[in-house]
Structures are given as C-alpha cells and as structure tokens.
Amino acid sequence: MKIERLLGIIAILQQKKTVTAPYLAEKFEVSRRTISRDIEDICRAGIPVVTTQGAGGGISLMDGFALDTTVFTHQELAHIFTGLRSLDSVSHSPTAEKLAQKLGGARPQEPFLIDLSSFYRDSLSSKLELIRQAIQECRCISFRYYYKKGEADKLVEPYRAVFQWSDWYVFGFCRERQDFRMYKLRRLWELRLTGESFSPQEVPEEKLRFGSHLTDSYRVRGVYDPSLKYRLVEEYGPGCFTVGEDGRLYAEWGFTTPEQAVEWFLAFGDKAKALGPPDMVERMRQAIALLNKLYET
C-alpha cells in the first residue's frame, strides 16, 4: 500500500544518512520509477529530500533538517495502524506489522479493533486480492453470480471493492447491462481475472452514492413480543417503538419492498404480527398459507 511505503521511506531517511533508490526499490519490492514518484510526493508534503549523483550519492534528508516526530501524533499513528489492521483481517499479506518494523518497532496502543472478515475469510481474501489486481491492471473480471431471479455469468470492469451494510461488494461496470452495478462477494463465485483490458471510465457521482436507491418507502405497522425488544433496538434504536397497555411493543417503519417486509416478519415466527397496511396483512396470510401447505403430511 502506498501510505505504508511512504511512511516506511520517511522512517528509513530518519534512521540512515543516505540511501539509494535501488536499495529502497528492493526493500519495498517496487520499481525505481515508483520510488522516484514516492520521493516527489514526500517533497510535496513539505519534507525536504535531497538526491545526489555519483559515488557516495543517494537520497537523504536536507542537512540540518530534523523531522519532527509529531508529524504523526500518537493518536494519528494509532488510527493508521487501526486502519491497516482492519485491512489485514481480509488480506493474505499483513501490512501493519511490516509498517511497525519499518518505524523502528513502534506499535501505538489502538483503542479500536476492526475485523472486516467473516466466516468465509479464506475465499474472501482471495477474491479481494484478485479484484485489487484487476483494478490496478485495468482488467475485466468474470464470475458466476447468484441472485433472487436465478444465476448468470457476468463480465465486469471493476472499479471499487466496497465494504458496506456489513458486507463486501465489488462495484463495477457490467458489460451486459451497460451500467454500473454492485455485486455481493458472498454471491459471487468462480471469479477469474480475464485477459481483456479496459479503459477506465469516469464514474458518475450519483453511482458512488451506494444505496441511494433504497428509499424504505413501504411503511408497515407491527406489534412485537417484549422478548424481541433487543432486536428492535439493534435495528432501529431504543426510540423506535412504544409499549402498549398489554406490554407488547408497537412500531412502524419503512421497508424497501413488500417482500423484504414479509421476510422480516416471518423471521420472528409467532412473536410478531403485521397490522397494516391491508395489502401487507394479505401478503402475510398468503405466505403463511404457503408454509402450511409445505408442511402438510
């Protein structure tokens, strides 16, 4: 990662009087051209780096310049490490420990622990690594995708790996649909990096507002058993319901679709009941009738 490399270069320049570009390129496993660009970025950040040619030459900090160790406060370093460790949770190549070594073993206490992985971490890490490579190399990916309407083979230009709504997605341009789409990685299998390259398009700003189409406009009234209070609080907060004289919990909120609302109420069995609107009550009756028919002996 670039931020890790820049921090590492700065740490080395603090520790050593002079280093060479080949030395840095080998240490960080990148090209000399990449190191040259990194040095330019460091200079633009206000840190005076000098390069000298010839025997004994190399890259060094300007004479008399001492980099203030508070360029990153303890809290800022802790946040950097927290971010890196969160990415390490879904990576086969941990970076936080490498950065700590390059910073002289510094390991600030991190108040947060973020685990972005899941029960399918092994396959998730492989998918994310392949998607990262595809984005960097501007190469299309292909995969088998499973969704409510069935399953289909997709060819996609990848632009982002996105963690949102407690899950991982790949955001890209679908060649078949000729539009930008989000694909959940847990529904995406047989992922391959193709030999087909693409020229990156400018992504419309509205397409990057993920979830803006989810309006939650279908309003449903319901009553819940008191034992479900923790679930209601978990989803909508402690102010989302009122307690009736019968001790049960009454609430109303929106769902994206009626189908989503039906799935929500069915998940609670006999501990929740939809009260309205009338079409929602009818949908529940139909769903329950289908379940009864399924279990008829």
GROMACS .gro file of C-alpha atoms in nm:
model
  297
    1MET     CA    1   0.000   0.000   0.000
    2LYS     CA    2   0.129   0.345  -0.089
    3ILE     CA    3   0.073   0.509   0.251
    4GLU     CA    4   0.267   0.229   0.418
    5ARG     CA    5   0.553   0.269   0.169
    6LEU     CA    6   0.572   0.647   0.212
    7LEU     CA    7   0.580   0.614   0.590
    8GLY     CA    8   0.848   0.348   0.558
    9ILE     CA    9   1.066   0.565   0.334
   10ILE     CA   10   1.038   0.856   0.577
   11ALA     CA   11   1.136   0.630   0.867
   12ILE     CA   12   1.441   0.499   0.679
   13LEU     CA   13   1.556   0.851   0.588
   14GLN     CA   14   1.537   0.944   0.955
   15GLN     CA   15   1.746   0.644   1.056
   16LYS     CA   16   2.007   0.643   0.776
   17LYS     CA   17   2.215   0.934   0.645
   18THR     CA   18   2.191   0.833   0.279
   19VAL     CA   19   2.019   0.551   0.092
   20THR     CA   20   1.999   0.467  -0.277
   21ALA     CA   21   1.693   0.429  -0.496
   22PRO     CA   22   1.781   0.064  -0.576
   23TYR     CA   23   1.800  -0.005  -0.201
   24LEU     CA   24   1.452   0.139  -0.145
   25ALA     CA   25   1.312  -0.032  -0.453
   26GLU     CA   26   1.437  -0.370  -0.332
   27LYS     CA   27   1.320  -0.314   0.025
   28PHE     CA   28   0.968  -0.219  -0.077
   29GLU     CA   29   0.954  -0.453  -0.378
   30VAL     CA   30   0.865  -0.184  -0.632
   31SER     CA   31   1.038  -0.027  -0.933
   32ARG     CA   32   1.287   0.262  -0.917
   33ARG     CA   33   1.035   0.473  -1.105
   34THR     CA   34   0.781   0.415  -0.827
   35ILE     CA   35   1.041   0.519  -0.567
   36SER     CA   36   1.108   0.838  -0.766
   37ARG     CA   37   0.737   0.921  -0.763
   38ASP     CA   38   0.723   0.849  -0.390
   39ILE     CA   39   1.013   1.088  -0.324
   40GLU     CA   40   0.829   1.358  -0.520
   41ASP     CA   41   0.516   1.300  -0.309
   42ILE     CA   42   0.720   1.327   0.012
   43CYS     CA   43   0.873   1.655  -0.107
   44ARG     CA   44   0.527   1.791  -0.191
   45ALA     CA   45   0.424   1.706   0.165
   46GLY     CA   46   0.685   1.956   0.288
   47ILE     CA   47   0.969   1.721   0.382
   48PRO     CA   48   1.292   1.835   0.208
   49VAL     CA   49   1.452   1.534   0.043
   50VAL     CA   50   1.780   1.573  -0.146
   51THR     CA   51   1.912   1.343  -0.418
   52THR     CA   52   2.282   1.348  -0.517
   53GLN     CA   53   2.452   1.176  -0.807
   54GLY     CA   54   2.783   0.992  -0.824
   55ALA     CA   55   2.986   0.782  -0.582
   56GLY     CA   56   2.851   0.808  -0.230
   57GLY     CA   57   2.538   0.980  -0.357
   58GLY     CA   58   2.183   0.884  -0.299
   59ILE     CA   59   1.870   1.004  -0.124
   60SER     CA   60   1.877   1.185   0.210
   61LEU     CA   61   1.707   1.448   0.419
   62MET     CA   62   1.835   1.805   0.377
   63ASP     CA   63   2.126   1.890   0.610
   64GLY     CA   64   2.005   2.046   0.929
   65PHE     CA   65   1.653   1.921   0.884
   66ALA     CA   66   1.513   1.704   1.160
   67LEU     CA   67   1.172   1.556   1.102
   68ASP     CA   68   0.953   1.636   1.396
   69THR     CA   69   0.831   1.309   1.540
   70THR     CA   70   0.498   1.477   1.595
   71VAL     CA   71   0.442   1.484   1.219
   72PHE     CA   72   0.212   1.198   1.322
   73THR     CA   73   0.068   1.226   1.670
   74HIS     CA   74   0.027   0.918   1.885
   75GLN     CA   75  -0.344   0.921   1.808
   76GLU     CA   76  -0.286   0.961   1.434
   77LEU     CA   77  -0.044   0.668   1.430
   78ALA     CA   78  -0.294   0.460   1.628
   79HIS     CA   79  -0.562   0.540   1.368
   80ILE     CA   80  -0.324   0.447   1.084
   81PHE     CA   81  -0.248   0.113   1.248
   82THR     CA   82  -0.617   0.051   1.318
   83GLY     CA   83  -0.696   0.105   0.951
   84LEU     CA   84  -0.412  -0.120   0.837
   85ARG     CA   85  -0.506  -0.396   1.080
   86SER     CA   86  -0.867  -0.383   0.964
   87LEU     CA   87  -0.746  -0.446   0.608
   88ASP     CA   88  -0.513  -0.717   0.738
   89SER     CA   89  -0.823  -0.904   0.859
   90VAL     CA   90  -0.915  -0.972   0.495
   91SER     CA   91  -0.567  -0.997   0.346
   92HIS     CA   92  -0.318  -1.278   0.295
   93SER     CA   93  -0.035  -1.021   0.322
   94PRO     CA   94  -0.049  -0.835   0.656
   95THR     CA   95   0.087  -0.479   0.640
   96ALA     CA   96   0.055  -0.339   0.993
   97GLU     CA   97   0.338  -0.550   1.133
   98LYS     CA   98   0.565  -0.460   0.840
   99LEU     CA   99   0.497  -0.092   0.898
  100ALA     CA  100   0.574  -0.127   1.269
  101GLN     CA  101   0.912  -0.280   1.181
  102LYS     CA  102   0.990  -0.001   0.935
  103LEU     CA  103   0.902   0.256   1.200
  104GLY     CA  104   1.154   0.106   1.439
  105GLY     CA  105   0.911  -0.130   1.608
  106ALA     CA  106   0.667   0.143   1.712
  107ARG     CA  107   0.328  -0.002   1.799
  108PRO     CA  108   0.092   0.259   1.941
  109GLN     CA  109  -0.194   0.130   2.152
  110GLU     CA  110  -0.501   0.100   1.933
  111PRO     CA  111  -0.835   0.170   2.102
  112PHE     CA  112  -1.033   0.007   1.820
  113LEU     CA  113  -1.030  -0.345   1.678
  114ILE     CA  114  -1.199  -0.377   1.340
  115ASP     CA  115  -1.242  -0.719   1.181
  116LEU     CA  116  -1.371  -0.692   0.823
  117SER     CA  117  -1.356  -1.065   0.761
  118SER     CA  118  -1.626  -1.326   0.810
  119PHE     CA  119  -1.676  -1.699   0.837
  120TYR     CA  120  -1.563  -1.728   0.474
  121ARG     CA  121  -1.238  -1.535   0.521
  122ASP     CA  122  -1.019  -1.766   0.308
  123SER     CA  123  -1.229  -1.730  -0.006
  124LEU     CA  124  -1.299  -1.362   0.071
  125SER     CA  125  -0.928  -1.272   0.093
  126SER     CA  126  -0.859  -1.444  -0.239
  127LYS     CA  127  -1.148  -1.261  -0.406
  128LEU     CA  128  -1.036  -0.922  -0.272
  129GLU     CA  129  -0.678  -0.979  -0.382
  130LEU     CA  130  -0.787  -1.072  -0.735
  131ILE     CA  131  -1.022  -0.771  -0.752
  132ARG     CA  132  -0.741  -0.541  -0.630
  133GLN     CA  133  -0.511  -0.675  -0.903
  134ALA     CA  134  -0.784  -0.635  -1.167
  135ILE     CA  135  -0.844  -0.272  -1.066
  136GLN     CA  136  -0.474  -0.189  -1.070
  137GLU     CA  137  -0.417  -0.355  -1.408
  138CYS     CA  138  -0.749  -0.237  -1.562
  139ARG     CA  139  -0.854  -0.591  -1.650
  140CYS     CA  140  -1.205  -0.731  -1.658
  141ILE     CA  141  -1.322  -0.998  -1.417
  142SER     CA  142  -1.570  -1.276  -1.485
  143PHE     CA  143  -1.777  -1.467  -1.231
  144ARG     CA  144  -2.092  -1.668  -1.167
  145TYR     CA  145  -2.348  -1.460  -0.976
  146TYR     CA  146  -2.642  -1.593  -0.774
  147TYR     CA  147  -2.940  -1.366  -0.706
  148LYS     CA  148  -3.315  -1.382  -0.646
  149LYS     CA  149  -3.404  -1.422  -1.013
  150GLY     CA  150  -3.158  -1.705  -1.065
  151GLU     CA  151  -2.793  -1.712  -1.166
  152ALA     CA  152  -2.587  -1.571  -1.450
  153ASP     CA  153  -2.232  -1.533  -1.580
  154LYS     CA  154  -2.101  -1.176  -1.559
  155LEU     CA  155  -1.820  -0.983  -1.727
  156VAL     CA  156  -1.740  -0.669  -1.530
  157GLU     CA  157  -1.493  -0.379  -1.533
  158PRO     CA  158  -1.405  -0.347  -1.160
  159TYR     CA  159  -1.365  -0.001  -1.003
  160ARG     CA  160  -1.400  -0.047  -0.625
  161ALA     CA  161  -1.402  -0.313  -0.357
  162VAL     CA  162  -1.666  -0.182  -0.115
  163PHE     CA  163  -1.741  -0.273   0.247
  164GLN     CA  164  -2.092  -0.152   0.326
  165TRP     CA  165  -2.404  -0.276   0.507
  166SER     CA  166  -2.178  -0.518   0.698
  167ASP     CA  167  -2.073  -0.699   0.382
  168TRP     CA  168  -1.824  -0.687   0.091
  169TYR     CA  169  -1.915  -0.591  -0.267
  170VAL     CA  170  -1.739  -0.526  -0.595
  171PHE     CA  171  -1.855  -0.213  -0.777
  172GLY     CA  172  -1.802  -0.211  -1.150
  173PHE     CA  173  -1.937  -0.163  -1.500
  174CYS     CA  174  -2.141  -0.458  -1.626
  175ARG     CA  175  -2.070  -0.518  -1.995
  176GLU     CA  176  -2.408  -0.688  -2.048
  177ARG     CA  177  -2.620  -0.423  -1.873
  178GLN     CA  178  -2.401  -0.133  -1.986
  179ASP     CA  179  -2.430   0.021  -1.642
  180PHE     CA  180  -2.252   0.040  -1.307
  181ARG     CA  181  -2.362  -0.228  -1.059
  182MET     CA  182  -2.279  -0.365  -0.713
  183TYR     CA  183  -2.220  -0.737  -0.663
  184LYS     CA  184  -2.208  -0.903  -0.322
  185LEU     CA  185  -1.896  -1.118  -0.289
  186ARG     CA  186  -2.078  -1.392  -0.097
  187ARG     CA  187  -2.300  -1.447  -0.402
  188LEU     CA  188  -2.010  -1.430  -0.644
  189TRP     CA  189  -1.815  -1.747  -0.729
  190GLU     CA  190  -1.585  -1.885  -0.999
  191LEU     CA  191  -1.415  -1.545  -1.001
  192ARG     CA  192  -1.147  -1.510  -1.270
  193LEU     CA  193  -0.913  -1.240  -1.395
  194THR     CA  194  -0.960  -1.224  -1.772
  195GLY     CA  195  -0.713  -1.119  -2.037
  196GLU     CA  196  -0.950  -0.845  -2.152
  197SER     CA  197  -0.836  -0.494  -2.055
  198PHE     CA  198  -1.049  -0.180  -2.033
  199SER     CA  199  -1.001   0.196  -2.033
  200PRO     CA  200  -1.129   0.338  -1.703
  201GLN     CA  201  -1.445   0.542  -1.736
  202GLU     CA  202  -1.538   0.844  -1.529
  203VAL     CA  203  -1.783   0.716  -1.270
  204PRO     CA  204  -2.090   0.943  -1.228
  205GLU     CA  205  -2.106   1.087  -0.877
  206GLU     CA  206  -2.457   0.954  -0.819
  207LYS     CA  207  -2.338   0.599  -0.889
  208LEU     CA  208  -2.092   0.628  -0.599
  209ARG     CA  209  -2.372   0.711  -0.356
  210PHE     CA  210  -2.427   0.345  -0.281
  211GLY     CA  211  -2.772   0.263  -0.150
  212SER     CA  212  -2.929   0.596  -0.251
  213HIS     CA  213  -3.199   0.398  -0.435
  214LEU     CA  214  -3.305   0.225  -0.113
  215THR     CA  215  -3.588   0.453  -0.006
  216ASP     CA  216  -3.761   0.247   0.268
  217SER     CA  217  -4.089   0.397   0.145
  218TYR     CA  218  -4.309   0.094   0.214
  219ARG     CA  219  -4.442   0.168   0.564
  220VAL     CA  220  -4.556  -0.120   0.784
  221ARG     CA  221  -4.717  -0.120   1.131
  222GLY     CA  222  -4.647  -0.414   1.356
  223VAL     CA  223  -4.672  -0.549   1.709
  224TYR     CA  224  -4.392  -0.747   1.874
  225ASP     CA  225  -4.348  -0.968   2.177
  226PRO     CA  226  -4.147  -0.792   2.455
  227SER     CA  227  -3.877  -1.059   2.420
  228LEU     CA  228  -3.788  -0.903   2.082
  229LYS     CA  229  -3.701  -0.561   2.228
  230TYR     CA  230  -3.326  -0.621   2.179
  231ARG     CA  231  -3.379  -0.692   1.808
  232LEU     CA  232  -3.582  -0.376   1.754
  233VAL     CA  233  -3.321  -0.170   1.938
  234GLU     CA  234  -3.043  -0.335   1.737
  235GLU     CA  235  -3.209  -0.244   1.406
  236TYR     CA  236  -3.374   0.092   1.475
  237GLY     CA  237  -3.271   0.221   1.819
  238PRO     CA  238  -3.449   0.242   2.157
  239GLY     CA  239  -3.694   0.506   2.041
  240CYS     CA  240  -3.840   0.303   1.755
  241PHE     CA  241  -4.135   0.154   1.944
  242THR     CA  242  -4.399   0.230   2.205
  243VAL     CA  243  -4.507  -0.006   2.482
  244GLY     CA  244  -4.877  -0.082   2.479
  245GLU     CA  245  -5.103  -0.143   2.780
  246ASP     CA  246  -5.075  -0.513   2.702
  247GLY     CA  247  -4.696  -0.491   2.742
  248ARG     CA  248  -4.631  -0.561   2.374
  249LEU     CA  249  -4.419  -0.336   2.152
  250TYR     CA  250  -4.582  -0.134   1.873
  251ALA     CA  251  -4.377   0.013   1.589
  252GLU     CA  252  -4.396   0.147   1.237
  253TRP     CA  253  -4.109   0.195   0.992
  254GLY     CA  254  -4.025   0.163   0.627
  255PHE     CA  255  -3.901  -0.125   0.414
  256THR     CA  256  -3.752  -0.108   0.066
  257THR     CA  257  -4.003  -0.359  -0.076
  258PRO     CA  258  -4.309  -0.550   0.049
  259GLU     CA  259  -4.113  -0.873   0.000
  260GLN     CA  260  -3.846  -0.751   0.240
  261ALA     CA  261  -4.115  -0.670   0.497
  262VAL     CA  262  -4.268  -1.019   0.468
  263GLU     CA  263  -3.927  -1.181   0.523
  264TRP     CA  264  -3.873  -0.960   0.830
  265PHE     CA  265  -4.198  -1.064   1.000
  266LEU     CA  266  -4.169  -1.432   0.907
  267ALA     CA  267  -3.828  -1.442   1.077
  268PHE     CA  268  -3.997  -1.381   1.415
  269GLY     CA  269  -4.249  -1.665   1.392
  270ASP     CA  270  -4.541  -1.617   1.632
  271LYS     CA  271  -4.371  -1.333   1.821
  272ALA     CA  272  -4.451  -1.059   1.567
  273LYS     CA  273  -4.759  -0.961   1.368
  274ALA     CA  274  -4.808  -0.714   1.083
  275LEU     CA  275  -5.102  -0.482   1.149
  276GLY     CA  276  -5.108  -0.279   0.829
  277PRO     CA  277  -5.137  -0.168   0.560
  278PRO     CA  278  -5.408  -0.415   0.441
  279ASP     CA  279  -5.203  -0.542   0.146
  280MET     CA  280  -4.918  -0.630   0.385
  281VAL     CA  281  -5.156  -0.828   0.606
  282GLU     CA  282  -5.280  -1.014   0.297
  283ARG     CA  283  -4.924  -1.087   0.188
  284MET     CA  284  -4.854  -1.237   0.530
  285ARG     CA  285  -5.166  -1.455   0.509
  286GLN     CA  286  -5.057  -1.585   0.169
  287ALA     CA  287  -4.702  -1.652   0.288
  288ILE     CA  288  -4.828  -1.841   0.595
  289ALA     CA  289  -5.071  -2.042   0.381
  290LEU     CA  290  -4.782  -2.149   0.159
  291LEU     CA  291  -4.583  -2.255   0.463
  292ASN     CA  292  -4.874  -2.456   0.597
  293LYS     CA  293  -4.910  -2.629   0.262
  294LEU     CA  294  -4.538  -2.704   0.254
  295TYR     CA  295  -4.557  -2.888   0.587
  296GLU     CA  296  -4.880  -3.077   0.523
  297THR     CA  297  -4.831  -3.452   0.570
   0.00000   0.00000   0.00000
